[in-house]
Amino acid sequence: MVLEKGQSTLNYLLVKNHHIISKIDFEDLEYIEVEKNYTTLYTEEKKYIIRLSLYKMKQVLQSVNFEQVHRKFLVNFDKMKEINLTENAIYLKSGTSITISERYKKKFTSNFEVFS
């Protein structure tokens, strides 16, 4: 991760894989899966695995529209299509489904304004 001079927040990550450094814009990320200290970043085209904890990843994304929906998933709400409360699933515009835990489902129903 690199902050340019005078930049207070990031809007991208630089990820190194062997001898290649890829720039990943936050807006291109669909969701993030964390397993211990490894984080998998999913875009529509590719996935990237980096060594970063959930805590650190949330710090990096604090100014972006990502929400934790499970102990191991963060979802880009700009990529979300719908939440199915019966199935405990979030469906992304790409067709991918992510499990939402009961704990985080309660957060959504109480913290977000939902019209019916």
Short mmCIF file of C-alpha atoms in Angstrom, two decimals:
data_model
loop_
_atom_site.label_atom_id
_atom_site.label_comp_id
_atom_site.label_asym_id
_atom_site.label_seq_id
_atom_site.Cartn_x
_atom_site.Cartn_y
_atom_site.Cartn_z
CA MET A 1 0.00 0.00 0.00
CA VAL A 2 1.37 3.38 -0.95
CA LEU A 3 0.20 6.88 -0.04
CA GLU A 4 1.35 9.56 -2.42
CA LYS A 5 2.63 12.87 -1.05
CA GLY A 6 -0.23 14.99 0.25
CA GLN A 7 -2.74 12.14 -0.02
CA SER A 8 -4.61 11.45 3.23
CA THR A 9 -6.56 8.38 2.12
CA LEU A 10 -6.03 5.59 -0.34
CA ASN A 11 -8.31 4.75 -3.23
CA TYR A 12 -6.26 1.81 -4.44
CA LEU A 13 -3.89 -0.94 -3.31
CA LEU A 14 -0.60 -1.97 -4.84
CA VAL A 15 -0.28 -5.75 -4.64
CA LYS A 16 2.94 -7.60 -5.38
CA ASN A 17 2.83 -11.11 -6.82
CA HIS A 18 6.29 -12.48 -7.61
CA HIS A 19 7.85 -9.82 -9.87
CA ILE A 20 4.62 -8.03 -10.82
CA ILE A 21 3.00 -5.17 -8.91
CA SER A 22 -0.70 -4.70 -9.69
CA LYS A 23 -2.74 -1.59 -8.93
CA ILE A 24 -6.23 -2.45 -7.68
CA ASP A 25 -8.71 0.41 -7.41
CA PHE A 26 -11.08 0.04 -4.46
CA GLU A 27 -14.03 0.65 -6.78
CA ASP A 28 -13.05 -2.51 -8.72
CA LEU A 29 -13.16 -4.72 -5.63
CA GLU A 30 -16.36 -6.74 -5.28
CA TYR A 31 -15.66 -8.38 -1.95
CA ILE A 32 -12.87 -9.46 0.35
CA GLU A 33 -12.46 -12.77 2.13
CA VAL A 34 -10.18 -13.04 5.15
CA GLU A 35 -8.72 -16.28 6.52
CA LYS A 36 -6.40 -15.68 9.49
CA ASN A 37 -3.69 -13.28 8.24
CA TYR A 38 -4.39 -13.83 4.55
CA THR A 39 -6.81 -11.71 2.59
CA THR A 40 -8.23 -12.56 -0.82
CA LEU A 41 -9.31 -9.57 -2.88
CA TYR A 42 -11.93 -10.37 -5.53
CA THR A 43 -12.52 -8.27 -8.63
CA GLU A 44 -14.67 -9.28 -11.61
CA GLU A 45 -11.58 -10.40 -13.53
CA LYS A 46 -9.18 -11.77 -10.95
CA LYS A 47 -8.43 -12.58 -7.34
CA TYR A 48 -5.37 -11.48 -5.40
CA ILE A 49 -4.05 -13.02 -2.19
CA ILE A 50 -2.16 -10.80 0.22
CA ARG A 51 -0.89 -11.18 3.76
CA LEU A 52 -3.05 -8.82 5.79
CA SER A 53 -5.37 -9.31 8.76
CA LEU A 54 -9.04 -8.34 8.82
CA TYR A 55 -8.28 -5.56 11.30
CA LYS A 56 -5.67 -4.00 9.00
CA MET A 57 -7.87 -4.44 5.93
CA LYS A 58 -10.75 -2.62 7.64
CA GLN A 59 -8.38 0.23 8.52
CA VAL A 60 -7.29 0.52 4.88
CA LEU A 61 -10.91 0.56 3.70
CA GLN A 62 -12.33 2.86 6.38
CA SER A 63 -13.11 5.66 3.93
CA VAL A 64 -14.68 3.35 1.32
CA ASN A 65 -18.17 1.82 1.09
CA PHE A 66 -17.25 -1.64 2.42
CA GLU A 67 -19.24 -3.38 5.14
CA GLN A 68 -18.44 -6.48 7.12
CA VAL A 69 -21.20 -9.06 6.57
CA HIS A 70 -19.58 -12.10 8.16
CA ARG A 71 -16.57 -12.73 10.36
CA LYS A 72 -14.55 -13.36 7.20
CA PHE A 73 -16.26 -11.26 4.48
CA LEU A 74 -16.26 -7.57 3.60
CA VAL A 75 -18.53 -6.50 0.75
CA ASN A 76 -18.35 -3.45 -1.49
CA PHE A 77 -21.88 -2.06 -1.17
CA ASP A 78 -21.54 -0.30 -4.51
CA LYS A 79 -21.40 -3.79 -6.09
CA MET A 80 -24.39 -5.16 -4.12
CA LYS A 81 -27.64 -6.04 -5.89
CA GLU A 82 -29.79 -7.40 -3.05
CA ILE A 83 -29.87 -8.99 0.39
CA ASN A 84 -32.01 -12.08 0.85
CA LEU A 85 -32.82 -12.19 4.57
CA THR A 86 -34.40 -15.66 4.32
CA GLU A 87 -31.34 -17.21 2.68
CA ASN A 88 -28.85 -15.10 4.70
CA ALA A 89 -27.18 -14.10 1.45
CA ILE A 90 -26.00 -10.96 -0.27
CA TYR A 91 -26.11 -11.06 -4.06
CA LEU A 92 -23.67 -8.94 -5.99
CA LYS A 93 -24.34 -7.44 -9.42
CA SER A 94 -21.91 -10.01 -10.87
CA GLY A 95 -24.10 -12.88 -9.61
CA THR A 96 -21.79 -13.87 -6.76
CA SER A 97 -23.50 -14.67 -3.46
CA ILE A 98 -21.91 -14.03 -0.07
CA THR A 99 -23.17 -15.46 3.21
CA ILE A 100 -24.33 -12.91 5.74
CA SER A 101 -24.22 -14.06 9.36
CA GLU A 102 -27.12 -13.61 11.79
CA ARG A 103 -25.05 -11.12 13.77
CA TYR A 104 -24.46 -8.87 10.77
CA LYS A 105 -27.96 -9.39 9.39
CA LYS A 106 -29.31 -7.81 12.58
CA LYS A 107 -26.93 -4.89 12.09
CA PHE A 108 -28.29 -4.28 8.59
CA THR A 109 -31.92 -4.41 9.61
CA SER A 110 -31.37 -2.04 12.54
CA ASN A 111 -28.69 0.36 11.24
CA PHE A 112 -29.75 0.91 7.64
CA GLU A 113 -32.95 2.54 6.51
CA VAL A 114 -34.90 -0.06 4.57
CA PHE A 115 -38.14 0.92 2.85
CA SER A 116 -40.99 -1.55 2.42
#
